[in-house]
mmCIF file of C-alpha atoms in Angstrom:
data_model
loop_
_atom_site.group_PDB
_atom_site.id
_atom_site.type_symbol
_atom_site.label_atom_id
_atom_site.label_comp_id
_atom_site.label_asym_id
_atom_site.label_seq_id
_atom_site.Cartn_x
_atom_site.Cartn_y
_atom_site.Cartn_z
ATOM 1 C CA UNK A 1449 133.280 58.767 103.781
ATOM 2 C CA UNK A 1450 136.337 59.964 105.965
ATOM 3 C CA UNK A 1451 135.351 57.314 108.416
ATOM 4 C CA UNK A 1452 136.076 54.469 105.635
ATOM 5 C CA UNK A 1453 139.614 51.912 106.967
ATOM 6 C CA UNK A 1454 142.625 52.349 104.973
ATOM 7 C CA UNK A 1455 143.783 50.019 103.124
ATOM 8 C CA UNK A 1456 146.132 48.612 104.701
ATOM 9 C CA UNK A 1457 143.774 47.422 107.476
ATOM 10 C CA UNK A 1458 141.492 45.585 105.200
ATOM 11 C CA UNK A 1459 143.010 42.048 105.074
ATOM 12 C CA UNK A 1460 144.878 41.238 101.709
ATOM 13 C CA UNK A 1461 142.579 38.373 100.871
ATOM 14 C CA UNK A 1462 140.132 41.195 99.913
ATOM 15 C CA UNK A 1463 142.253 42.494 97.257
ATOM 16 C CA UNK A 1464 141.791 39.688 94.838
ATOM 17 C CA UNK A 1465 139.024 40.786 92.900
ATOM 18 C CA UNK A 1466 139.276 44.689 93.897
ATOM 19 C CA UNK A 1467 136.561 44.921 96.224
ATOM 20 C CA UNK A 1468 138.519 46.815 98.740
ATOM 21 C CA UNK A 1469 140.088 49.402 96.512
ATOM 22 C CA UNK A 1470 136.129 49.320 95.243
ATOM 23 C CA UNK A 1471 134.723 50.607 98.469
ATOM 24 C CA UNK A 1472 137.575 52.876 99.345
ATOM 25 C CA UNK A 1473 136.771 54.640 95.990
ATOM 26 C CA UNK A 1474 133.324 54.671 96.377
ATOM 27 C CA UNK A 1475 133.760 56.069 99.954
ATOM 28 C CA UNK A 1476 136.052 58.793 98.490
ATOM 29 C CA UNK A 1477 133.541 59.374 95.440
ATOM 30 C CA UNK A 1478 130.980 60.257 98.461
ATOM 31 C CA UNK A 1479 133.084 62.891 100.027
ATOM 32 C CA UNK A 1480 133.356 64.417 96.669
ATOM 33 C CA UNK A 1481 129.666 64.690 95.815
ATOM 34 C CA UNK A 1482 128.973 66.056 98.804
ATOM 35 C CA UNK A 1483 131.942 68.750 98.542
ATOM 36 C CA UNK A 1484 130.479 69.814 95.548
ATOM 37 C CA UNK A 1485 127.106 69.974 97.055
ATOM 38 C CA UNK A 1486 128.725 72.398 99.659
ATOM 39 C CA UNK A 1487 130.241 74.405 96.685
ATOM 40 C CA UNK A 1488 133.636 73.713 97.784
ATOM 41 C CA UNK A 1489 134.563 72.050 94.386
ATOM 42 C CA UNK A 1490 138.462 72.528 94.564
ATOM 43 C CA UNK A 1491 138.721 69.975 97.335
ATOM 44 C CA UNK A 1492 135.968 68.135 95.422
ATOM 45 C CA UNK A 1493 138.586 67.931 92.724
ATOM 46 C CA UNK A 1494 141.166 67.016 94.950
ATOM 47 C CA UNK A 1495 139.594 64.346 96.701
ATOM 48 C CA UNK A 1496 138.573 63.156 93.006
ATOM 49 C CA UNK A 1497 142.429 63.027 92.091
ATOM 50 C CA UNK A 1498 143.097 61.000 95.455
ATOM 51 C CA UNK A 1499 140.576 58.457 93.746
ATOM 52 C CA UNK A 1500 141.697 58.304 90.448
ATOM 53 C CA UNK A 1501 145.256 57.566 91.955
ATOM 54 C CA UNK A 1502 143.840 54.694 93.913
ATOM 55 C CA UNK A 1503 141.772 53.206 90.694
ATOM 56 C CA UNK A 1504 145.102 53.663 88.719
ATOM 57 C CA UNK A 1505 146.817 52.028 91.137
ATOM 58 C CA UNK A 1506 144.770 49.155 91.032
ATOM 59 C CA UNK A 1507 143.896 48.920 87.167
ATOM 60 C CA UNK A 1508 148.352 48.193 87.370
ATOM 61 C CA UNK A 1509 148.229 45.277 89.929
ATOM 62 C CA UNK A 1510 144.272 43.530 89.867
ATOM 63 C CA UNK A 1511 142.317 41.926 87.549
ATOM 64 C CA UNK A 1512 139.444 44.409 86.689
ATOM 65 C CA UNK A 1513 136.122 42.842 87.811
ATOM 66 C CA UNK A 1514 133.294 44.252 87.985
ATOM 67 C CA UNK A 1515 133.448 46.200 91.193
ATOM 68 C CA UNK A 1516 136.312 47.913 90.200
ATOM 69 C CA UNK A 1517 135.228 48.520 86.708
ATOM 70 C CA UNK A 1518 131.860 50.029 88.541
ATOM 71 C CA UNK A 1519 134.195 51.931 90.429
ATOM 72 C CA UNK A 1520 136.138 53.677 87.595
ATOM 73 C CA UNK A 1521 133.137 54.560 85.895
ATOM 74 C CA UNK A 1522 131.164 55.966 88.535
ATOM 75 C CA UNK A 1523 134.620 58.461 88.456
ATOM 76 C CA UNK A 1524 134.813 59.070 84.886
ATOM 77 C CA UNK A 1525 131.445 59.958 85.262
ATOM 78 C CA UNK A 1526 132.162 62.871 88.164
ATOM 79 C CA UNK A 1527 135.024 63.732 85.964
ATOM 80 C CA UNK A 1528 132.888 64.097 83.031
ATOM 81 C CA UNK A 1529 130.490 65.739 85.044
ATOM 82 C CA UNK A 1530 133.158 68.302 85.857
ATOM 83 C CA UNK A 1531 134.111 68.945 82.219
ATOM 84 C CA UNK A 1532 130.537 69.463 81.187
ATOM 85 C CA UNK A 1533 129.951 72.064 83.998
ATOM 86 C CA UNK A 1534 133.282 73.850 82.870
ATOM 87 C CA UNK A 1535 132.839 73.699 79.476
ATOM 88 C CA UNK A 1536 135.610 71.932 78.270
ATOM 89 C CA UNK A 1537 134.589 69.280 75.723
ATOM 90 C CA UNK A 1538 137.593 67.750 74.814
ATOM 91 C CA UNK A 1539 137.906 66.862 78.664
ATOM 92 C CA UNK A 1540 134.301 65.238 78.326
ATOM 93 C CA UNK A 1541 135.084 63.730 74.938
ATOM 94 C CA UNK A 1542 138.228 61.750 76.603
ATOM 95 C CA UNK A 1543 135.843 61.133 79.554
ATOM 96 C CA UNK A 1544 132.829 59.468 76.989
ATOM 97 C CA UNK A 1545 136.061 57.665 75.528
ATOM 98 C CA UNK A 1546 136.779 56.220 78.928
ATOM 99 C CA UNK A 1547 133.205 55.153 79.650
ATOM 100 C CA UNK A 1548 132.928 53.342 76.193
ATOM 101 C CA UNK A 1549 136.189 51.565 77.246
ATOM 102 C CA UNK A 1550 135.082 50.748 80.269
ATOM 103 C CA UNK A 1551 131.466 49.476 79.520
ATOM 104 C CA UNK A 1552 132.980 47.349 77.030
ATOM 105 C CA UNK A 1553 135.151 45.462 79.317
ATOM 106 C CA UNK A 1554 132.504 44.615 81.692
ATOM 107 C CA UNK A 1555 130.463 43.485 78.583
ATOM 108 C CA UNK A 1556 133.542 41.039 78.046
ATOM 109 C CA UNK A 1557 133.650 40.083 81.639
ATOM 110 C CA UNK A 1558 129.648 39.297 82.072
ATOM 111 C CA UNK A 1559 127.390 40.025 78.707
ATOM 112 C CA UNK A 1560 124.405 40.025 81.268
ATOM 113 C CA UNK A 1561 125.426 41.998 83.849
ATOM 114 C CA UNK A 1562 123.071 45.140 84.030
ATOM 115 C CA UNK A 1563 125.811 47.860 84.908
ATOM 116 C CA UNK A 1564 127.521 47.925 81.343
ATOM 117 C CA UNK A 1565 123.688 48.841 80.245
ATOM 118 C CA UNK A 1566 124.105 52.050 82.670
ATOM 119 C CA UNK A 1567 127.426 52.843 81.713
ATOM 120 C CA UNK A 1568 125.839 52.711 78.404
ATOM 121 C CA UNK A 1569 122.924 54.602 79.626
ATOM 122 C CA UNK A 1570 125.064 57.375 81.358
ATOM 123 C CA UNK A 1571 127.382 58.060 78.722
ATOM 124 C CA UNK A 1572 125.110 58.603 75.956
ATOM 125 C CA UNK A 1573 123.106 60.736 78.478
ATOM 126 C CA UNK A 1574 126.382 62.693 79.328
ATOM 127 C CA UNK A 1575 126.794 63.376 75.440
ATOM 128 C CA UNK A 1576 123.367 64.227 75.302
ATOM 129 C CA UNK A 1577 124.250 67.053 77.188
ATOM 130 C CA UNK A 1578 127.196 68.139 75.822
ATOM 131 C CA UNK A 1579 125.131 68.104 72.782
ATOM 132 C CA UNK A 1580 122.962 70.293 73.683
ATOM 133 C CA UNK A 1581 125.344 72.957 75.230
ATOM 134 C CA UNK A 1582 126.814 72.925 71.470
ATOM 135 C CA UNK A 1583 123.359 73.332 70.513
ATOM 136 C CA UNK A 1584 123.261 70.535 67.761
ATOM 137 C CA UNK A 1585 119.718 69.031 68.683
ATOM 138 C CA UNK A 1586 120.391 66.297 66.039
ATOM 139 C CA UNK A 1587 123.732 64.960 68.023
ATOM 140 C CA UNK A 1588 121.316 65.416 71.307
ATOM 141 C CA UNK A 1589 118.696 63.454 69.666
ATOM 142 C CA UNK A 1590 121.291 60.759 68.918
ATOM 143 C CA UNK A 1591 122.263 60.136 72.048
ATOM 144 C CA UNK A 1592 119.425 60.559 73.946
ATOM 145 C CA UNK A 1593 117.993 57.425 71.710
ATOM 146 C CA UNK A 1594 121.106 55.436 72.727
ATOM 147 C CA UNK A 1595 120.463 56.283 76.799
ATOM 148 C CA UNK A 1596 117.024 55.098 76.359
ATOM 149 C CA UNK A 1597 117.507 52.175 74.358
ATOM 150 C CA UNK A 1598 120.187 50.950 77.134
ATOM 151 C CA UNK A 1599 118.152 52.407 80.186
ATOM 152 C CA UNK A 1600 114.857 50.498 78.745
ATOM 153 C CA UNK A 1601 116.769 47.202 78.624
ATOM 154 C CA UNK A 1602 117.910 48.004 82.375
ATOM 155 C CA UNK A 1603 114.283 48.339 83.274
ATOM 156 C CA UNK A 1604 112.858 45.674 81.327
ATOM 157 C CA UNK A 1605 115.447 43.306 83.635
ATOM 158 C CA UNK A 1606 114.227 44.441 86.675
ATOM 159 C CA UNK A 1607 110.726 46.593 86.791
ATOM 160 C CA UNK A 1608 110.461 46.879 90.180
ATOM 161 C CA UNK A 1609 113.707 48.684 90.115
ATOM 162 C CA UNK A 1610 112.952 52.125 91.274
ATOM 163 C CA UNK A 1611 116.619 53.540 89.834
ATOM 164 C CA UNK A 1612 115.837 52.674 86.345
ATOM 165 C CA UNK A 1613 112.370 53.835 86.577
ATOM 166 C CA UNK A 1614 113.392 57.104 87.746
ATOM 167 C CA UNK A 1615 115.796 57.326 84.802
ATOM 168 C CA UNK A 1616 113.352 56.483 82.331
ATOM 169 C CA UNK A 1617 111.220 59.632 83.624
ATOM 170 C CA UNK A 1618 114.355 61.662 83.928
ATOM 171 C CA UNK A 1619 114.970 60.976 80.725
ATOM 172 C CA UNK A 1620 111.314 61.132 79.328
ATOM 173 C CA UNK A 1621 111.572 64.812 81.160
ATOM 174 C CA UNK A 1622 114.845 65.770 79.325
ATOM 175 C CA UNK A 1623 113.466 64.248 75.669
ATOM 176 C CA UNK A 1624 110.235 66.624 76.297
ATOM 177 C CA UNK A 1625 112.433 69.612 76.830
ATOM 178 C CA UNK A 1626 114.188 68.471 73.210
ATOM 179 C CA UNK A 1627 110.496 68.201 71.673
ATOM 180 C CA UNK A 1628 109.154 71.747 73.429
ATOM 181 C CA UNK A 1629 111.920 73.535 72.188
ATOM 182 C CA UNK A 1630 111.489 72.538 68.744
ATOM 183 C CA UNK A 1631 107.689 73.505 68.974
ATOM 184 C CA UNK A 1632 106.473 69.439 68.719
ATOM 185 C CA UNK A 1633 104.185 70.669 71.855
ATOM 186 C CA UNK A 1634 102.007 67.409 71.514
ATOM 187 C CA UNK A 1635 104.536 64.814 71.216
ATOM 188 C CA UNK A 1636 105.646 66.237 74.192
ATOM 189 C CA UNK A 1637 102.806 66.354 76.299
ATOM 190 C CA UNK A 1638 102.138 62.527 75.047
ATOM 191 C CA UNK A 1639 106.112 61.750 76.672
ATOM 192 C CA UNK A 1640 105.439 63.862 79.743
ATOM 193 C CA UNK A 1641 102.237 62.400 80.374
ATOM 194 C CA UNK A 1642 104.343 58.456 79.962
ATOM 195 C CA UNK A 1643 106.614 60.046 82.474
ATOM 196 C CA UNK A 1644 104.314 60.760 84.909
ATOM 197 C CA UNK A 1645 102.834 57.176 84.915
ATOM 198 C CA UNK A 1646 106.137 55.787 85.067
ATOM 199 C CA UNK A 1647 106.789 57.882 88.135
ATOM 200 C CA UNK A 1648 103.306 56.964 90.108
ATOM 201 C CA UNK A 1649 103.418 53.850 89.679
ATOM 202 C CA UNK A 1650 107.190 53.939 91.682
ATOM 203 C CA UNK A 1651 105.975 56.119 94.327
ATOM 204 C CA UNK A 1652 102.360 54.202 94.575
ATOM 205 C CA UNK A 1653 104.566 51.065 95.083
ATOM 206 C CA UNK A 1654 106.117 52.859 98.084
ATOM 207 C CA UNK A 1655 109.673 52.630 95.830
ATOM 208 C CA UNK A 1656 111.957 55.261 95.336
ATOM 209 C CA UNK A 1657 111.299 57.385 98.602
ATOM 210 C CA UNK A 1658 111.701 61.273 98.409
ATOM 211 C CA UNK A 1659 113.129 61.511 95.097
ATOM 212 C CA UNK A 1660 110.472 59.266 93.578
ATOM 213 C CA UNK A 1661 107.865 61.519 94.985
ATOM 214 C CA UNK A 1662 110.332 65.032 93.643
ATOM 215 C CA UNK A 1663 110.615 63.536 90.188
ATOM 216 C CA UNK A 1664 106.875 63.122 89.957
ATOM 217 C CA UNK A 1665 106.539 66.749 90.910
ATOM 218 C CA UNK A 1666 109.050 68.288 88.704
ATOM 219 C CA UNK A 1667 107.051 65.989 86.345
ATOM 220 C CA UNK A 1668 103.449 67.545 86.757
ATOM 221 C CA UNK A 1669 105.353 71.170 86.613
ATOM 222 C CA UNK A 1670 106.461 70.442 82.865
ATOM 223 C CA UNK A 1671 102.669 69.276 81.539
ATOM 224 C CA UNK A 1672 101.897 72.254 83.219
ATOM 225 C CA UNK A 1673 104.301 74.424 81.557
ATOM 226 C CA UNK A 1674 103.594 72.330 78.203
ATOM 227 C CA UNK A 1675 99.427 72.893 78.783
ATOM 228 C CA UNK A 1676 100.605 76.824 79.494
ATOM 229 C CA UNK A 1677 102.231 76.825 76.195
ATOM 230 C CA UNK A 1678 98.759 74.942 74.582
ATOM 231 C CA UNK A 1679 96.496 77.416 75.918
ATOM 232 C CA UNK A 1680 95.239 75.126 77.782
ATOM 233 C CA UNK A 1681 95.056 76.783 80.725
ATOM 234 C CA UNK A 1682 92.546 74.400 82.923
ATOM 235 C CA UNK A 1683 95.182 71.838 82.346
ATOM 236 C CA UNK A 1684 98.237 73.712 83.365
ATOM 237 C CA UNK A 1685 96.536 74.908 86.735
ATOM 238 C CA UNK A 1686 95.704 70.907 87.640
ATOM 239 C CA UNK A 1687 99.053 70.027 86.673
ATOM 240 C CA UNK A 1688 100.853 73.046 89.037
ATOM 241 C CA UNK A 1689 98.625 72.027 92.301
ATOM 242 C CA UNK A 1690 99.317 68.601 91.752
ATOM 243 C CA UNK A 1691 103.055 69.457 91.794
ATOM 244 C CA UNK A 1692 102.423 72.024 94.771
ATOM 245 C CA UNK A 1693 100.461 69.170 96.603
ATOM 246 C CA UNK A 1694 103.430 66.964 96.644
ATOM 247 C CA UNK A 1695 106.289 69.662 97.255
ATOM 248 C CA UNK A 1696 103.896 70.627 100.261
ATOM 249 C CA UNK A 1697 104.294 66.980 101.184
ATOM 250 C CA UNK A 1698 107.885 67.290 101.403
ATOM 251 C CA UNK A 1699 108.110 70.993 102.665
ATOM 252 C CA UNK A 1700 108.326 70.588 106.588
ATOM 253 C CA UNK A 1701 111.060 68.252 106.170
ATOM 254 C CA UNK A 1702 114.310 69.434 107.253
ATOM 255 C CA UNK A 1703 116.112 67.650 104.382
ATOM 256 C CA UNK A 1704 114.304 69.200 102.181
ATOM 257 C CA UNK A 1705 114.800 73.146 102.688
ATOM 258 C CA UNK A 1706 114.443 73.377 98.407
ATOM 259 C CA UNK A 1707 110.759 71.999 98.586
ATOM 260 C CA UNK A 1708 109.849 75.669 99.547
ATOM 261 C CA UNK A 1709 111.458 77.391 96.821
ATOM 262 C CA UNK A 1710 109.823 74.844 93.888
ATOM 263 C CA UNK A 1711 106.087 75.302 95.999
ATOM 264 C CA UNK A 1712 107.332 79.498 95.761
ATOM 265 C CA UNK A 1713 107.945 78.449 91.832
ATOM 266 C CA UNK A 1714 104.723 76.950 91.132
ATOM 267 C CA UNK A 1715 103.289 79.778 92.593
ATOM 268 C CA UNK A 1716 105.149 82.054 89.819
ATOM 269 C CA UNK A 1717 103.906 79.574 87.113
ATOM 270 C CA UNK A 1718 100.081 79.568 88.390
ATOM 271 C CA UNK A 1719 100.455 83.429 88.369
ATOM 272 C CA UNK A 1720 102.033 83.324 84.988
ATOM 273 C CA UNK A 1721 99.027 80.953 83.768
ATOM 274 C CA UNK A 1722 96.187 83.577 85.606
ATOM 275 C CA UNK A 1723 97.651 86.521 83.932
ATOM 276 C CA UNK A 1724 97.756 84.376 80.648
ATOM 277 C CA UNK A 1725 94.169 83.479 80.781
ATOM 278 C CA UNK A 1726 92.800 87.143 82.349
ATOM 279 C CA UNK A 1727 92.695 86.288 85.331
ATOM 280 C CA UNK A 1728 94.095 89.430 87.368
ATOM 281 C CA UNK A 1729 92.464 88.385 90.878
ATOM 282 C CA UNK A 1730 93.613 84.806 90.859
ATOM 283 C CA UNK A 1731 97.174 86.172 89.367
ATOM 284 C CA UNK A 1732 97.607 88.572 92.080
ATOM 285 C CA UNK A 1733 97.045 85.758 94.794
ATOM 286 C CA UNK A 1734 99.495 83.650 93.442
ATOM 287 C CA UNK A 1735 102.090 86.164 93.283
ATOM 288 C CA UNK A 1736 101.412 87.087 96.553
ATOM 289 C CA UNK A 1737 102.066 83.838 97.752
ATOM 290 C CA UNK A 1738 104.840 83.186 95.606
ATOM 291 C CA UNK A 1739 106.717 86.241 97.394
ATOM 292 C CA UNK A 1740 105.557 85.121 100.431
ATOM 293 C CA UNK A 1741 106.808 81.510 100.260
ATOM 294 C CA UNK A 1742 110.061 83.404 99.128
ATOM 295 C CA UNK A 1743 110.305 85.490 102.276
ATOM 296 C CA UNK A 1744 109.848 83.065 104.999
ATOM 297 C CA UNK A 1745 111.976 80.225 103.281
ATOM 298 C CA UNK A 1746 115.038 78.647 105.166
ATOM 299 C CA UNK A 1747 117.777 78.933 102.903
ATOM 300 C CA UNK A 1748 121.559 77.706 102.691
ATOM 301 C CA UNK A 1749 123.955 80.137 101.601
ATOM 302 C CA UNK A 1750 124.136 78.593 98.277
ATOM 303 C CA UNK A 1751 120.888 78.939 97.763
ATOM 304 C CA UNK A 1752 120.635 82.515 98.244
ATOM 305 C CA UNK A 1753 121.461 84.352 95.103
ATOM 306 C CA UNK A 1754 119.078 81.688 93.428
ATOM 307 C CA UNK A 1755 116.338 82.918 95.583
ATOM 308 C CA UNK A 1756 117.422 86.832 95.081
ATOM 309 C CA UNK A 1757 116.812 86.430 91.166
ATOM 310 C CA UNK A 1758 113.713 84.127 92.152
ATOM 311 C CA UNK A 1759 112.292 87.247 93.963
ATOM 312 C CA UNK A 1760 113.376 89.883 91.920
ATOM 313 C CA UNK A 1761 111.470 88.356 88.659
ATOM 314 C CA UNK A 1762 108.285 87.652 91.225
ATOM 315 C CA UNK A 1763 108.348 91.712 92.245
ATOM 316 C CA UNK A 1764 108.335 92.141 88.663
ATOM 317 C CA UNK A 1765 105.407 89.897 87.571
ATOM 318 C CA UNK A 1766 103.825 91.443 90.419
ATOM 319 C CA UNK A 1767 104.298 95.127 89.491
ATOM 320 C CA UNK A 1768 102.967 94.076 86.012
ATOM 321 C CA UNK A 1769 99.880 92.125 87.462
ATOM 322 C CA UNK A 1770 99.265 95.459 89.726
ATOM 323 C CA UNK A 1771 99.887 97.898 87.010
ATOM 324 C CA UNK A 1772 96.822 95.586 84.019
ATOM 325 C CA UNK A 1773 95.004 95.591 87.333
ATOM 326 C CA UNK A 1774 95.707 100.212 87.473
ATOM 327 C CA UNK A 1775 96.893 99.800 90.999
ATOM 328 C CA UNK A 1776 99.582 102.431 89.780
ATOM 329 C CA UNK A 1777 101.073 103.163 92.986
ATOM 330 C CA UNK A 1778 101.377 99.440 94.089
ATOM 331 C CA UNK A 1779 102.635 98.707 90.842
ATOM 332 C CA UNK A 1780 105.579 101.496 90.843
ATOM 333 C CA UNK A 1781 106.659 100.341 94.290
ATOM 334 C CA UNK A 1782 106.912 96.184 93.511
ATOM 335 C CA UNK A 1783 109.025 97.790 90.693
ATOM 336 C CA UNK A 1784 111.227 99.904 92.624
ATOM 337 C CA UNK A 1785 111.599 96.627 95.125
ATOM 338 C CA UNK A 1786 112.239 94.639 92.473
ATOM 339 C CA UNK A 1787 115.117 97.168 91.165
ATOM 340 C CA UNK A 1788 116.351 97.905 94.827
ATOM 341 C CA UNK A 1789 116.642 94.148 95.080
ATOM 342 C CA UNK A 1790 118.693 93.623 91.946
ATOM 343 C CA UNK A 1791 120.923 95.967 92.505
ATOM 344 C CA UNK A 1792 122.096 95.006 96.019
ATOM 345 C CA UNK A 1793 122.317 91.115 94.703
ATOM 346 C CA UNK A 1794 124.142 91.921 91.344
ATOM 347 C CA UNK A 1795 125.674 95.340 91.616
#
């Protein structure tokens, strides 16, 4: 992103329909993301005013096409983004304001043009979510039916396009989650099990790359989590190997250090579903594994307090596993671990 010309060597014939200031903010919208990736988020916010300035800027002296228009939403997204993660909703409410705004201009501009239907799409999805953190499932309901009305008419445009697809299982995923919670356990498998189509018929098409193939995972590890919850426990174990199968897939690859800790989690859920069912041999293996994938992971330093908690709940499952098995001594000491642990990662 840093590498990006300024301005003012871009030649000024560019500037008539914003396509310079367009790729200068998208450059800069980059360098945020991955800021905030590296948890330094105050220079992630500062690099996010920089672009705001520029998109101001412009919005005073250019016709707003569509780049730009693409442009300022894909910030008032991050922005809104921000607010939700901060917990300040009348921040994302001005944010979802923007959005509208915007989305209606480019509707004004080209009626046909497929990015006011994911503007559409990401702002109801954003409310969605702020929604949910006010714990009003109605409102969440509500606007997750607007962000798949708009992302279905995306898709329906272009099927072969893997972005939409993946949103529609994203969103499948999320609208599961709404049903589980509320107990409607079939209605969600039936959604899930949509998703999951959805999502192999992308990666069997060789579209979408890795995060075709993680969404499909992620996918298989809630109809596992939804069989759990049925009883059916046959089910949920397919389900979890299928989603260990293709983690595994994506586990020696360097860009993909987090593959280990979701195989290490489907461990904890196939222990979970073995202790569940009575199974004390088959749980035992399981969280074995699950500790051992834990141990020998590669982690990032942001990633390490997730894995401390990650490992702290697997002692525990496994102290409980040795204790129904009367392995008292092994169980005591994966307790005391477990203990030891917490106490050096949270004081």
């Amino acid at each position: 992103a840093a590498s990006v010309a300024p301005l003012k060597q871009i030649p000024p014939a560019s500037w008539t329909d914003g396509r310079a200031v367009a790729l200068i903010a998208n450059a800069l919208g980059l360098r945020a993301h991955v800021l905030g990736r590296l948890g330094r988020d105050d220079e992630a916010a500062g690099v996010d005013a920089d672009r705001q300035k520029l998109l101001e800027s412009a919005a005073a002296n250019l016709e707003p096409g569509i780049r730009l228009l693409r442009a300022r939403a894909a910030l008032e997204g991050a922005l809104a983004e921000r607010a939700l993660a901060s917990g300040d909703p009348k921040s994302l409410s001005m944010r979802l304001d923007r959005l509208a705004e915007i989305g209606g201009r480019m509707k004004e501009i080209d009626a046909q043009n497929s990015q006011s239907f994911y503007v559409a799409y990401r702002s109801a999805e954003l409310a969605a979510r702020g929604a949910a953190r006010r714990d009003d499932p109605d409102a969440e309901k509500r606007h997750l039916d607007v962000a798949e009305k708009a992302l279905s008419e995306l898709h329906a445009r272009d099927p072969a396009d893997a972005d939409s697809a993946l949103g529609l299982v994203l969103l499948w995923n999320k609208r599961a989650a709404h049903l589980r919670k509320q107990g409607d356990l079939t209605r969600a498998r039936d959604l899930l099990l949509q998703a999951r189509n959805l999502a192999e018929r992308v990666v069997s098409g060789g579209l979408g790359g890795a995060p075709a193939q993680l969404r499909l995972a992620l996918t298989y590890m809630e109809l596992g989590s939804v069989a759990r919850e049925r009883k059916s426990f046959g089910e949920a174990r397919g389900a979890y190997e299928k989603a260990m199968e293709i983690f595994a897939a994506a586990g020696g690859k360097a860009a993909d250090r987090e593959a280990q800790l979701k195989i290490a989690n489907a461990h904890d859920h196939q222990a979970l579903v073995a202790l569940e069912s009575g199974d004390l041999d088959t749980a035992l293996e399981h969280a074995r594994r699950c500790l051992a994938v834990l141990s020998s992971a590669q982690l990032s330093s942001s990633q390490a307090a997730d894995v401390d908690l990650q490992r702290t709940l697997a002692l525990s499952r496994l102290a409980k596993i040795r204790s129904m098995r009367g392995e008292a001594q092994e169980a005591v000491e994966a307790a005391r671990r477990s203990t030891r642990l917490a106490r050096a990662a949270y004081g």
